[in-house]
PDB file of C-alpha atoms in Angstrom:
ATOM      1  CA  MET A   1     -14.263   1.535 -38.405  1.00 43.00           C
ATOM      2  CA  VAL A   2     -10.737   0.446 -39.298  1.00 46.00           C
ATOM      3  CA  GLN A   3      -9.813   1.393 -42.817  1.00 45.00           C
ATOM      4  CA  SER A   4      -9.184  -1.432 -45.280  1.00 50.00           C
ATOM      5  CA  ALA A   5      -5.634  -0.336 -46.062  1.00 59.00           C
ATOM      6  CA  LEU A   6      -2.981   0.811 -43.632  1.00 68.00           C
ATOM      7  CA  SER A   7       0.279   2.552 -44.269  1.00 75.00           C
ATOM      8  CA  TRP A   8       3.413   2.804 -42.189  1.00 76.00           C
ATOM      9  CA  ASP A   9       2.651   6.339 -41.118  1.00 73.00           C
ATOM     10  CA  GLN A  10       2.198   7.685 -37.596  1.00 74.00           C
ATOM     11  CA  LYS A  11      -0.644   9.954 -38.726  1.00 77.00           C
ATOM     12  CA  VAL A  12      -2.531   6.955 -40.150  1.00 77.00           C
ATOM     13  CA  LEU A  13      -1.795   4.404 -37.430  1.00 81.00           C
ATOM     14  CA  GLU A  14      -2.513   6.569 -34.387  1.00 85.00           C
ATOM     15  CA  PRO A  15      -6.243   7.225 -35.062  1.00 87.00           C
ATOM     16  CA  VAL A  16      -6.741   3.583 -36.101  1.00 85.00           C
ATOM     17  CA  PHE A  17      -5.235   2.355 -32.835  1.00 87.00           C
ATOM     18  CA  ARG A  18      -7.359   4.792 -30.840  1.00 88.00           C
ATOM     19  CA  GLU A  19     -10.548   3.729 -32.578  1.00 89.00           C
ATOM     20  CA  LEU A  20      -9.826   0.050 -31.978  1.00 88.00           C
ATOM     21  CA  TYR A  21      -9.117   0.777 -28.321  1.00 91.00           C
ATOM     22  CA  SER A  22     -12.262   2.894 -27.941  1.00 91.00           C
ATOM     23  CA  GLN A  23     -14.492   0.254 -29.536  1.00 90.00           C
ATOM     24  CA  GLU A  24     -13.281  -2.397 -27.110  1.00 92.00           C
ATOM     25  CA  VAL A  25     -13.770  -0.187 -24.037  1.00 89.00           C
ATOM     26  CA  LYS A  26     -17.416   0.512 -24.908  1.00 90.00           C
ATOM     27  CA  GLY A  27     -19.848  -1.781 -23.156  1.00 83.00           C
ATOM     28  CA  MET A  28     -17.485  -2.850 -20.362  1.00 92.00           C
ATOM     29  CA  LYS A  29     -19.287  -2.336 -17.065  1.00 94.00           C
ATOM     30  CA  ASP A  30     -17.453  -0.096 -14.644  1.00 96.00           C
ATOM     31  CA  TYR A  31     -18.064  -1.274 -11.067  1.00 96.00           C
ATOM     32  CA  ILE A  32     -15.847   1.379  -9.485  1.00 97.00           C
ATOM     33  CA  PRO A  33     -18.480   4.161  -9.166  1.00 96.00           C
ATOM     34  CA  GLU A  34     -20.790   1.706  -7.385  1.00 96.00           C
ATOM     35  CA  MET A  35     -18.327   1.463  -4.502  1.00 96.00           C
ATOM     36  CA  PHE A  36     -16.079   4.535  -4.511  1.00 97.00           C
ATOM     37  CA  ASP A  37     -16.221   8.292  -4.389  1.00 96.00           C
ATOM     38  CA  VAL A  38     -14.351   8.808  -7.676  1.00 97.00           C
ATOM     39  CA  GLN A  39     -12.436  12.082  -7.915  1.00 96.00           C
ATOM     40  CA  ASN A  40      -9.799  13.665 -10.112  1.00 96.00           C
ATOM     41  CA  SER A  41      -6.642  14.732  -8.331  1.00 96.00           C
ATOM     42  CA  ASP A  42      -4.189  17.513  -9.184  1.00 94.00           C
ATOM     43  CA  LYS A  43      -1.741  16.752  -6.377  1.00 93.00           C
ATOM     44  CA  ALA A  44       1.100  14.308  -5.898  1.00 93.00           C
ATOM     45  CA  VAL A  45      -0.468  13.193  -2.602  1.00 94.00           C
ATOM     46  CA  GLU A  46      -4.028  13.556  -1.334  1.00 95.00           C
ATOM     47  CA  SER A  47      -4.512  13.865   2.417  1.00 92.00           C
ATOM     48  CA  ILE A  48      -7.792  13.389   4.258  1.00 88.00           C
ATOM     49  CA  GLU A  49      -8.123  14.163   7.933  1.00 81.00           C
ATOM     50  CA  MET A  50     -10.734  12.023   9.633  1.00 77.00           C
ATOM     51  CA  ILE A  51     -13.000  13.756  12.105  1.00 74.00           C
ATOM     52  CA  GLY A  52     -15.119  12.493  14.953  1.00 72.00           C
ATOM     53  CA  GLY A  53     -18.789  11.710  14.962  1.00 74.00           C
ATOM     54  CA  GLU A  54     -21.872  13.839  15.079  1.00 70.00           C
ATOM     55  CA  GLY A  55     -22.752  15.655  18.281  1.00 74.00           C
ATOM     56  CA  LEU A  56     -26.229  16.524  19.517  1.00 78.00           C
ATOM     57  CA  MET A  57     -27.985  19.889  19.693  1.00 82.00           C
ATOM     58  CA  GLU A  58     -28.155  21.683  23.047  1.00 83.00           C
ATOM     59  CA  GLU A  59     -31.286  23.151  24.610  1.00 88.00           C
ATOM     60  CA  TRP A  60     -31.249  26.962  24.405  1.00 89.00           C
ATOM     61  CA  GLY A  61     -31.556  27.533  28.137  1.00 89.00           C
ATOM     62  CA  HIS A  62     -28.576  25.278  28.859  1.00 87.00           C
ATOM     63  CA  SER A  63     -26.304  27.181  26.479  1.00 86.00           C
ATOM     64  CA  ASN A  64     -26.753  30.566  28.157  1.00 88.00           C
ATOM     65  CA  LYS A  65     -29.396  31.468  25.563  1.00 89.00           C
ATOM     66  CA  GLN A  66     -26.902  31.561  22.725  1.00 90.00           C
ATOM     67  CA  VAL A  67     -25.762  29.230  19.984  1.00 88.00           C
ATOM     68  CA  TYR A  68     -24.046  26.136  21.330  1.00 83.00           C
ATOM     69  CA  TYR A  69     -20.858  25.354  19.406  1.00 81.00           C
ATOM     70  CA  SER A  70     -19.552  21.831  19.818  1.00 77.00           C
ATOM     71  CA  ASP A  71     -16.059  20.800  18.779  1.00 74.00           C
ATOM     72  CA  ILE A  72     -15.363  17.977  16.354  1.00 73.00           C
ATOM     73  CA  ASN A  73     -12.654  15.580  17.468  1.00 75.00           C
ATOM     74  CA  GLU A  74      -9.705  14.971  15.181  1.00 78.00           C
ATOM     75  CA  LEU A  75      -9.105  11.292  14.577  1.00 81.00           C
ATOM     76  CA  TRP A  76      -6.686   9.709  12.095  1.00 86.00           C
ATOM     77  CA  GLN A  77      -5.152  11.045   8.890  1.00 88.00           C
ATOM     78  CA  LYS A  78      -4.995   9.105   5.627  1.00 92.00           C
ATOM     79  CA  TYR A  79      -2.543   9.817   2.804  1.00 93.00           C
ATOM     80  CA  PHE A  80      -3.193   8.752  -0.774  1.00 95.00           C
ATOM     81  CA  ARG A  81       0.028   8.534  -2.781  1.00 95.00           C
ATOM     82  CA  HIS A  82      -0.613   7.990  -6.455  1.00 96.00           C
ATOM     83  CA  ASP A  83       1.136   5.091  -8.158  1.00 95.00           C
ATOM     84  CA  LYS A  84       1.906   4.896 -11.858  1.00 97.00           C
ATOM     85  CA  PHE A  85       0.857   1.949 -14.026  1.00 97.00           C
ATOM     86  CA  SER A  86       1.412   1.063 -17.662  1.00 97.00           C
ATOM     87  CA  ASP A  87       0.883  -1.558 -20.334  1.00 96.00           C
ATOM     88  CA  GLY A  88       1.532  -1.569 -24.053  1.00 95.00           C
ATOM     89  CA  ARG A  89       1.546  -3.486 -27.307  1.00 94.00           C
ATOM     90  CA  GLN A  90       4.108  -3.653 -30.116  1.00 91.00           C
ATOM     91  CA  ILE A  91       3.082  -4.197 -33.723  1.00 88.00           C
ATOM     92  CA  ASP A  92       5.632  -5.130 -36.353  1.00 87.00           C
ATOM     93  CA  ARG A  93       5.594  -3.200 -39.622  1.00 87.00           C
ATOM     94  CA  ASP A  94       5.172  -6.474 -41.501  1.00 87.00           C
ATOM     95  CA  PHE A  95       1.728  -6.787 -39.908  1.00 82.00           C
ATOM     96  CA  ILE A  96       0.858  -3.406 -41.378  1.00 81.00           C
ATOM     97  CA  ASP A  97       2.283  -4.134 -44.818  1.00 79.00           C
ATOM     98  CA  ASP A  98       0.606  -7.543 -44.989  1.00 81.00           C
ATOM     99  CA  LEU A  99      -2.711  -6.131 -43.701  1.00 74.00           C
ATOM    100  CA  LYS A 100      -2.991  -8.601 -40.860  1.00 81.00           C
ATOM    101  CA  LEU A 101      -5.980  -6.707 -39.500  1.00 83.00           C
ATOM    102  CA  THR A 102      -7.161  -9.462 -37.156  1.00 85.00           C
ATOM    103  CA  ALA A 103      -3.770  -9.689 -35.473  1.00 86.00           C
ATOM    104  CA  ILE A 104      -3.629  -5.912 -35.114  1.00 86.00           C
ATOM    105  CA  LYS A 105      -7.152  -5.735 -33.678  1.00 89.00           C
ATOM    106  CA  ASP A 106      -6.424  -8.533 -31.222  1.00 91.00           C
ATOM    107  CA  ARG A 107      -3.365  -6.766 -29.853  1.00 91.00           C
ATOM    108  CA  ILE A 108      -5.076  -3.424 -29.335  1.00 91.00           C
ATOM    109  CA  LYS A 109      -8.243  -4.966 -27.929  1.00 92.00           C
ATOM    110  CA  SER A 110      -6.236  -7.069 -25.495  1.00 94.00           C
ATOM    111  CA  LEU A 111      -4.578  -3.862 -24.276  1.00 95.00           C
ATOM    112  CA  ALA A 112      -7.995  -2.293 -23.628  1.00 95.00           C
ATOM    113  CA  GLN A 113      -9.017  -5.412 -21.720  1.00 95.00           C
ATOM    114  CA  SER A 114      -5.805  -5.286 -19.693  1.00 96.00           C
ATOM    115  CA  VAL A 115      -6.516  -1.716 -18.578  1.00 96.00           C
ATOM    116  CA  TYR A 116     -10.129  -2.533 -17.740  1.00 96.00           C
ATOM    117  CA  TYR A 117      -9.354  -5.714 -15.801  1.00 96.00           C
ATOM    118  CA  THR A 118      -6.505  -4.031 -13.932  1.00 96.00           C
ATOM    119  CA  ARG A 119      -8.665  -1.177 -12.684  1.00 97.00           C
ATOM    120  CA  GLN A 120     -11.567  -3.436 -11.766  1.00 97.00           C
ATOM    121  CA  THR A 121      -9.283  -5.876  -9.949  1.00 96.00           C
ATOM    122  CA  MET A 122      -7.660  -3.010  -8.065  1.00 96.00           C
ATOM    123  CA  ALA A 123     -11.077  -1.771  -7.011  1.00 97.00           C
ATOM    124  CA  ALA A 124     -12.073  -5.242  -5.808  1.00 96.00           C
ATOM    125  CA  GLN A 125      -9.094  -5.565  -3.471  1.00 95.00           C
ATOM    126  CA  TRP A 126     -10.953  -3.921  -0.580  1.00 95.00           C
ATOM    127  CA  PHE A 127     -13.466  -6.801  -0.725  1.00 95.00           C
ATOM    128  CA  VAL A 128     -10.948  -9.574  -1.369  1.00 95.00           C
ATOM    129  CA  ASN A 129      -8.659  -8.373   1.446  1.00 96.00           C
ATOM    130  CA  GLY A 130     -11.315  -6.843   3.667  1.00 96.00           C
ATOM    131  CA  ASP A 131     -10.338  -8.959   6.685  1.00 96.00           C
ATOM    132  CA  LYS A 132      -6.570  -8.532   6.292  1.00 96.00           C
ATOM    133  CA  THR A 133      -3.908  -5.983   7.241  1.00 94.00           C
ATOM    134  CA  THR A 134      -0.236  -6.494   6.380  1.00 89.00           C
ATOM    135  CA  GLY A 135      -0.816  -9.951   4.932  1.00 87.00           C
ATOM    136  CA  ALA A 136      -2.923  -8.729   2.020  1.00 94.00           C
ATOM    137  CA  VAL A 137      -1.958  -9.788  -1.508  1.00 94.00           C
ATOM    138  CA  ASP A 138      -2.597  -7.361  -4.365  1.00 93.00           C
ATOM    139  CA  TYR A 139      -3.711  -8.016  -7.940  1.00 90.00           C
ATOM    140  CA  ARG A 140      -0.104  -8.784  -9.004  1.00 90.00           C
ATOM    141  CA  GLY A 141       0.475 -11.254  -6.164  1.00 92.00           C
ATOM    142  CA  ARG A 142       2.537  -8.837  -4.060  1.00 94.00           C
ATOM    143  CA  THR A 143       1.918  -8.262  -0.365  1.00 95.00           C
ATOM    144  CA  TYR A 144       0.843  -4.839   0.853  1.00 94.00           C
ATOM    145  CA  ASP A 145      -0.564  -3.149   3.940  1.00 94.00           C
ATOM    146  CA  ALA A 146      -4.365  -3.094   3.709  1.00 95.00           C
ATOM    147  CA  SER A 147      -4.966  -1.694   7.202  1.00 95.00           C
ATOM    148  CA  LEU A 148      -7.090   1.377   7.813  1.00 94.00           C
ATOM    149  CA  PRO A 149      -5.752   4.501   9.541  1.00 92.00           C
ATOM    150  CA  ASP A 150      -6.843   3.010  12.882  1.00 93.00           C
ATOM    151  CA  GLY A 151      -4.412   0.134  12.300  1.00 93.00           C
ATOM    152  CA  LYS A 152      -7.121  -2.472  11.836  1.00 95.00           C
ATOM    153  CA  ALA A 153      -8.417  -4.360   8.828  1.00 97.00           C
ATOM    154  CA  LEU A 154     -11.412  -2.793   7.105  1.00 97.00           C
ATOM    155  CA  PHE A 155     -13.537  -5.500   8.722  1.00 98.00           C
ATOM    156  CA  ALA A 156     -12.335  -6.257  12.238  1.00 97.00           C
ATOM    157  CA  THR A 157     -13.731  -7.138  15.674  1.00 97.00           C
ATOM    158  CA  ASP A 158     -11.888  -4.437  17.649  1.00 96.00           C
ATOM    159  CA  HIS A 159     -11.978  -1.033  15.939  1.00 96.00           C
ATOM    160  CA  PRO A 160     -10.966   1.715  18.408  1.00 93.00           C
ATOM    161  CA  LEU A 161     -13.308   4.687  18.776  1.00 89.00           C
ATOM    162  CA  ALA A 162     -10.486   7.236  18.598  1.00 88.00           C
ATOM    163  CA  PRO A 163      -6.674   7.440  18.731  1.00 89.00           C
ATOM    164  CA  GLY A 164      -5.470   6.181  22.100  1.00 86.00           C
ATOM    165  CA  ASP A 165      -8.665   4.258  22.814  1.00 86.00           C
ATOM    166  CA  THR A 166      -7.775   1.129  24.801  1.00 83.00           C
ATOM    167  CA  GLY A 167     -11.286  -0.274  25.125  1.00 81.00           C
ATOM    168  CA  PRO A 168     -12.523  -3.486  23.541  1.00 88.00           C
ATOM    169  CA  GLY A 169     -13.487  -1.602  20.385  1.00 92.00           C
ATOM    170  CA  GLN A 170     -16.373  -2.251  18.051  1.00 96.00           C
ATOM    171  CA  SER A 171     -16.890  -5.039  15.559  1.00 97.00           C
ATOM    172  CA  ASN A 172     -17.911  -4.982  11.916  1.00 98.00           C
ATOM    173  CA  LYS A 173     -16.797  -8.519  11.108  1.00 98.00           C
ATOM    174  CA  GLY A 174     -18.478 -11.923  11.253  1.00 98.00           C
ATOM    175  CA  THR A 175     -18.250 -15.418   9.788  1.00 98.00           C
ATOM    176  CA  ASP A 176     -21.898 -16.235   9.048  1.00 98.00           C
ATOM    177  CA  ALA A 177     -23.128 -17.611   5.740  1.00 98.00           C
ATOM    178  CA  LEU A 178     -25.573 -15.361   3.899  1.00 97.00           C
ATOM    179  CA  THR A 179     -29.169 -16.025   4.923  1.00 95.00           C
ATOM    180  CA  ILE A 180     -32.033 -13.693   5.676  1.00 92.00           C
ATOM    181  CA  ASP A 181     -31.541 -14.387   9.392  1.00 94.00           C
ATOM    182  CA  SER A 182     -27.823 -13.537   9.347  1.00 97.00           C
ATOM    183  CA  PHE A 183     -28.598 -10.493   7.207  1.00 97.00           C
ATOM    184  CA  ASP A 184     -31.183  -9.354   9.743  1.00 96.00           C
ATOM    185  CA  ASP A 185     -28.763  -9.861  12.653  1.00 97.00           C
ATOM    186  CA  THR A 186     -26.117  -7.854  10.799  1.00 98.00           C
ATOM    187  CA  VAL A 187     -28.443  -4.926  10.136  1.00 97.00           C
ATOM    188  CA  VAL A 188     -29.336  -4.804  13.836  1.00 97.00           C
ATOM    189  CA  ALA A 189     -25.650  -4.953  14.856  1.00 97.00           C
ATOM    190  CA  MET A 190     -24.801  -2.031  12.547  1.00 97.00           C
ATOM    191  CA  GLN A 191     -27.535   0.096  14.075  1.00 96.00           C
ATOM    192  CA  GLU A 192     -25.948  -0.355  17.505  1.00 96.00           C
ATOM    193  CA  TRP A 193     -22.593   1.208  16.552  1.00 96.00           C
ATOM    194  CA  THR A 194     -21.594   4.360  18.412  1.00 92.00           C
ATOM    195  CA  ASN A 195     -19.155   7.114  17.473  1.00 89.00           C
ATOM    196  CA  ASP A 196     -16.308   8.593  19.528  1.00 87.00           C
ATOM    197  CA  ARG A 197     -18.855  10.650  21.496  1.00 84.00           C
ATOM    198  CA  GLY A 198     -20.878   7.612  22.471  1.00 86.00           C
ATOM    199  CA  ASN A 199     -23.784   8.593  20.232  1.00 88.00           C
ATOM    200  CA  LEU A 200     -25.435   6.114  17.899  1.00 92.00           C
ATOM    201  CA  ILE A 201     -24.176   6.313  14.321  1.00 91.00           C
ATOM    202  CA  PRO A 202     -27.047   6.927  11.861  1.00 91.00           C
ATOM    203  CA  VAL A 203     -26.350   3.857   9.736  1.00 95.00           C
ATOM    204  CA  MET A 204     -28.905   2.901   7.087  1.00 96.00           C
ATOM    205  CA  ALA A 205     -28.134  -0.612   5.822  1.00 96.00           C
ATOM    206  CA  ASP A 206     -29.416  -0.394   2.251  1.00 97.00           C
ATOM    207  CA  THR A 207     -26.839  -2.282   0.160  1.00 97.00           C
ATOM    208  CA  LEU A 208     -25.796  -5.931  -0.046  1.00 98.00           C
ATOM    209  CA  ILE A 209     -22.454  -6.609  -1.757  1.00 98.00           C
ATOM    210  CA  VAL A 210     -21.531 -10.122  -2.903  1.00 98.00           C
ATOM    211  CA  ALA A 211     -19.441 -12.200  -5.275  1.00 97.00           C
ATOM    212  CA  PRO A 212     -21.412 -14.248  -7.856  1.00 97.00           C
ATOM    213  CA  TYR A 213     -21.436 -17.224  -5.458  1.00 97.00           C
ATOM    214  CA  ASN A 214     -24.013 -15.449  -3.276  1.00 97.00           C
ATOM    215  CA  LYS A 215     -26.015 -13.800  -6.074  1.00 96.00           C
ATOM    216  CA  ARG A 216     -29.005 -16.095  -5.663  1.00 93.00           C
ATOM    217  CA  ALA A 217     -29.163 -15.718  -1.890  1.00 94.00           C
ATOM    218  CA  ALA A 218     -28.681 -11.938  -2.155  1.00 95.00           C
ATOM    219  CA  PHE A 219     -31.595 -11.408  -4.532  1.00 92.00           C
ATOM    220  CA  GLN A 220     -33.807 -13.761  -2.537  1.00 89.00           C
ATOM    221  CA  ILE A 221     -33.252 -11.442   0.426  1.00 91.00           C
ATOM    222  CA  ALA A 222     -33.489  -8.155  -1.468  1.00 91.00           C
ATOM    223  CA  GLY A 223     -36.157  -9.236  -3.928  1.00 86.00           C
ATOM    224  CA  ILE A 224     -36.383  -8.249  -7.580  1.00 80.00           C
ATOM    225  CA  SER A 225     -38.892  -5.677  -8.721  1.00 69.00           C
ATOM    226  CA  GLY A 226     -41.808  -7.385 -10.473  1.00 63.00           C
ATOM    227  CA  LYS A 227     -40.706 -10.850  -9.421  1.00 65.00           C
ATOM    228  CA  GLY A 228     -41.362 -12.986  -6.381  1.00 61.00           C
ATOM    229  CA  GLU A 229     -44.231 -12.958  -3.902  1.00 62.00           C
ATOM    230  CA  GLY A 230     -42.758 -10.805  -1.149  1.00 71.00           C
ATOM    231  CA  TYR A 231     -42.074 -13.684   1.235  1.00 73.00           C
ATOM    232  CA  GLU A 232     -38.912 -14.475   3.139  1.00 74.00           C
ATOM    233  CA  PRO A 233     -36.779 -17.094   1.344  1.00 77.00           C
ATOM    234  CA  GLY A 234     -37.249 -20.537   2.870  1.00 69.00           C
ATOM    235  CA  SER A 235     -40.179 -19.466   4.989  1.00 67.00           C
ATOM    236  CA  ALA A 236     -42.727 -22.280   5.312  1.00 66.00           C
ATOM    237  CA  ASP A 237     -45.109 -19.881   7.032  1.00 65.00           C
ATOM    238  CA  HIS A 238     -44.877 -17.344   4.200  1.00 70.00           C
ATOM    239  CA  ASN A 239     -43.489 -14.588   6.387  1.00 77.00           C
ATOM    240  CA  ILE A 240     -43.510 -11.190   4.718  1.00 80.00           C
ATOM    241  CA  ASN A 241     -40.035 -10.116   3.567  1.00 80.00           C
ATOM    242  CA  ILE A 242     -39.624  -6.699   5.181  1.00 84.00           C
ATOM    243  CA  TYR A 243     -36.463  -5.994   3.154  1.00 85.00           C
ATOM    244  CA  GLU A 244     -37.884  -6.519  -0.330  1.00 86.00           C
ATOM    245  CA  GLY A 245     -37.572  -3.390  -2.441  1.00 85.00           C
ATOM    246  CA  ASP A 246     -35.340  -1.555   0.048  1.00 90.00           C
ATOM    247  CA  ILE A 247     -31.983  -3.257  -0.573  1.00 94.00           C
ATOM    248  CA  LYS A 248     -29.642  -2.616  -3.493  1.00 95.00           C
ATOM    249  CA  VAL A 249     -27.584  -5.658  -4.528  1.00 96.00           C
ATOM    250  CA  ILE A 250     -24.093  -5.288  -5.999  1.00 97.00           C
ATOM    251  CA  VAL A 251     -22.757  -8.464  -7.620  1.00 97.00           C
ATOM    252  CA  ASN A 252     -19.169  -7.997  -8.723  1.00 97.00           C
ATOM    253  CA  PRO A 253     -17.442 -10.838 -10.638  1.00 96.00           C
ATOM    254  CA  PHE A 254     -14.045  -9.478  -9.612  1.00 96.00           C
ATOM    255  CA  PHE A 255     -14.771 -10.365  -5.976  1.00 96.00           C
ATOM    256  CA  SER A 256     -14.486 -14.071  -6.747  1.00 92.00           C
ATOM    257  CA  LYS A 257     -10.693 -14.115  -6.431  1.00 88.00           C
ATOM    258  CA  GLY A 258     -10.874 -13.982  -2.632  1.00 84.00           C
ATOM    259  CA  ASN A 259     -13.351 -15.669  -0.332  1.00 92.00           C
ATOM    260  CA  LYS A 260     -16.226 -16.215  -2.749  1.00 95.00           C
ATOM    261  CA  LYS A 261     -18.598 -16.765   0.180  1.00 97.00           C
ATOM    262  CA  ALA A 262     -17.871 -13.330   1.685  1.00 97.00           C
ATOM    263  CA  TRP A 263     -20.653 -10.746   1.794  1.00 98.00           C
ATOM    264  CA  ILE A 264     -20.954  -7.158   2.952  1.00 98.00           C
ATOM    265  CA  VAL A 265     -23.899  -5.146   4.233  1.00 98.00           C
ATOM    266  CA  ALA A 266     -23.370  -1.442   3.601  1.00 98.00           C
ATOM    267  CA  ASP A 267     -24.835   1.985   4.074  1.00 98.00           C
ATOM    268  CA  GLY A 268     -24.416   3.096   0.478  1.00 97.00           C
ATOM    269  CA  ARG A 269     -24.222   6.801   1.272  1.00 95.00           C
ATOM    270  CA  ARG A 270     -21.615   6.369   3.996  1.00 95.00           C
ATOM    271  CA  MET A 271     -19.676   3.930   1.799  1.00 96.00           C
ATOM    272  CA  LYS A 272     -19.322   6.569  -0.923  1.00 94.00           C
ATOM    273  CA  ARG A 273     -18.040   9.024   1.695  1.00 92.00           C
ATOM    274  CA  SER A 274     -15.448   6.596   3.053  1.00 94.00           C
ATOM    275  CA  MET A 275     -14.178   4.781  -0.040  1.00 96.00           C
ATOM    276  CA  LYS A 276     -11.916   7.072  -2.079  1.00 97.00           C
ATOM    277  CA  TRP A 277     -10.634   6.646  -5.626  1.00 97.00           C
ATOM    278  CA  PHE A 278      -8.347   9.327  -7.028  1.00 97.00           C
ATOM    279  CA  ASP A 279      -7.443   9.524 -10.714  1.00 97.00           C
ATOM    280  CA  ARG A 280      -4.314  11.658 -10.915  1.00 97.00           C
ATOM    281  CA  ARG A 281      -3.973  10.704 -14.558  1.00 96.00           C
ATOM    282  CA  LYS A 282      -6.783   8.768 -16.173  1.00 96.00           C
ATOM    283  CA  PRO A 283      -5.743   5.966 -18.568  1.00 95.00           C
ATOM    284  CA  GLU A 284      -3.975   7.860 -21.313  1.00 94.00           C
ATOM    285  CA  GLU A 285      -3.218   6.355 -24.709  1.00 92.00           C
ATOM    286  CA  ASN A 286       0.085   7.009 -26.463  1.00 90.00           C
ATOM    287  CA  SER A 287       1.588   5.786 -29.714  1.00 87.00           C
ATOM    288  CA  MET A 288       4.868   6.058 -31.617  1.00 88.00           C
ATOM    289  CA  VAL A 289       6.644   4.524 -34.576  1.00 84.00           C
ATOM    290  CA  ASP A 290      10.228   3.382 -34.142  1.00 83.00           C
ATOM    291  CA  PHE A 291      11.958   3.665 -37.514  1.00 80.00           C
ATOM    292  CA  ASP A 292      15.043   1.750 -36.390  1.00 84.00           C
ATOM    293  CA  THR A 293      13.198  -1.414 -35.378  1.00 85.00           C
ATOM    294  CA  GLU A 294      10.110  -0.841 -37.551  1.00 88.00           C
ATOM    295  CA  ILE A 295       7.886  -1.432 -34.558  1.00 89.00           C
ATOM    296  CA  ALA A 296       4.729   0.561 -33.849  1.00 88.00           C
ATOM    297  CA  LYS A 297       4.175   0.972 -30.121  1.00 91.00           C
ATOM    298  CA  TYR A 298       0.873   1.698 -28.424  1.00 91.00           C
ATOM    299  CA  SER A 299       0.697   2.201 -24.672  1.00 94.00           C
ATOM    300  CA  VAL A 300      -1.668   3.205 -21.896  1.00 96.00           C
ATOM    301  CA  ILE A 301      -0.390   4.913 -18.742  1.00 97.00           C
ATOM    302  CA  MET A 302      -2.301   5.978 -15.642  1.00 97.00           C
ATOM    303  CA  ARG A 303      -1.716   7.261 -12.120  1.00 97.00           C
ATOM    304  CA  LYS A 304      -4.179   6.566  -9.336  1.00 97.00           C
ATOM    305  CA  SER A 305      -4.671   5.801  -5.678  1.00 97.00           C
ATOM    306  CA  SER A 306      -7.542   4.356  -3.710  1.00 96.00           C
ATOM    307  CA  GLY A 307      -8.452   3.278  -0.219  1.00 95.00           C
ATOM    308  CA  CYS A 308     -10.831   3.594   2.710  1.00 94.00           C
ATOM    309  CA  ILE A 309     -10.751   6.204   5.469  1.00 93.00           C
ATOM    310  CA  ASP A 310     -13.495   4.885   7.756  1.00 93.00           C
ATOM    311  CA  TRP A 311     -15.098   1.508   8.520  1.00 96.00           C
ATOM    312  CA  THR A 312     -18.465   2.680   9.869  1.00 95.00           C
ATOM    313  CA  TRP A 313     -20.329   2.064   6.631  1.00 96.00           C
ATOM    314  CA  GLY A 314     -20.186  -1.707   6.319  1.00 98.00           C
ATOM    315  CA  PHE A 315     -20.245  -5.059   8.089  1.00 98.00           C
ATOM    316  CA  GLY A 316     -18.382  -7.935   6.445  1.00 98.00           C
ATOM    317  CA  HIS A 317     -18.854 -11.661   6.827  1.00 98.00           C
ATOM    318  CA  PHE A 318     -16.118 -14.102   5.820  1.00 97.00           C
ATOM    319  CA  PRO A 319     -17.447 -17.650   6.188  1.00 97.00           C
ATOM    320  CA  VAL A 320     -14.883 -20.433   6.408  1.00 90.00           C
TER     321      VAL A 320
END
């Protein structure tokens, strides 16, 4: 708790600021681990080399009665360069002397909220800009390149199988509204994807990702444990819902900034392998007292990078 009396002393102010910040952070839901493989980084740049798809085992007699070693094709390379971000609050000494505790709390708590909302909004950009490349707009309103290493948007109709591939490509993008029929069609389409070797990709569509707009439809499809009767939504014939109990629903309020009708079907395991979040420097709190201006400063600084290295985990729909 914040002490009832404050003094203009760095040793007194610093732990008070930290406690106020910590109290505000508690209870804020972190959506990032639901979507990303979150890692700490100790490098200036992280590099991930994408490799080709799974091969198939060879029969012993056709491999000269010895172990068959198949090569893995090298595909694209993705670099993650960490950017630095900061925010801070300034508190006048008069606030301290006059014990304006509410004003002090509000400033520190708003800083905690700023850090939280920034990180969550950053994490949501893959959803908001999932169908865009160079025309993507970030959380600050600035344009950036959202394309994957294959040069396409995360959700596109013409992903190449490998570098130099000139074929029609494969699609993981649609424009259907979310219904159980469109969900079913999407699951089937995902299970028909092939890798660079022409083999089927073992995709298990087990996650439905939506903005709050589609929350109702999503849970009608996925069902809620202990609720409902196990029937397909809107089914006059009471058809059994084959998906109930097998689909995880992620409803993220930070997705609403883009196309609120958009929805994604994902293989949760493959998503966590493909979506990368690197914390080079986790949000770090700092404080100082400036004796010339009699201003106490409290800041939070972080370095991070994030992005996707492979599209073969999800199918996105962006209804008009």
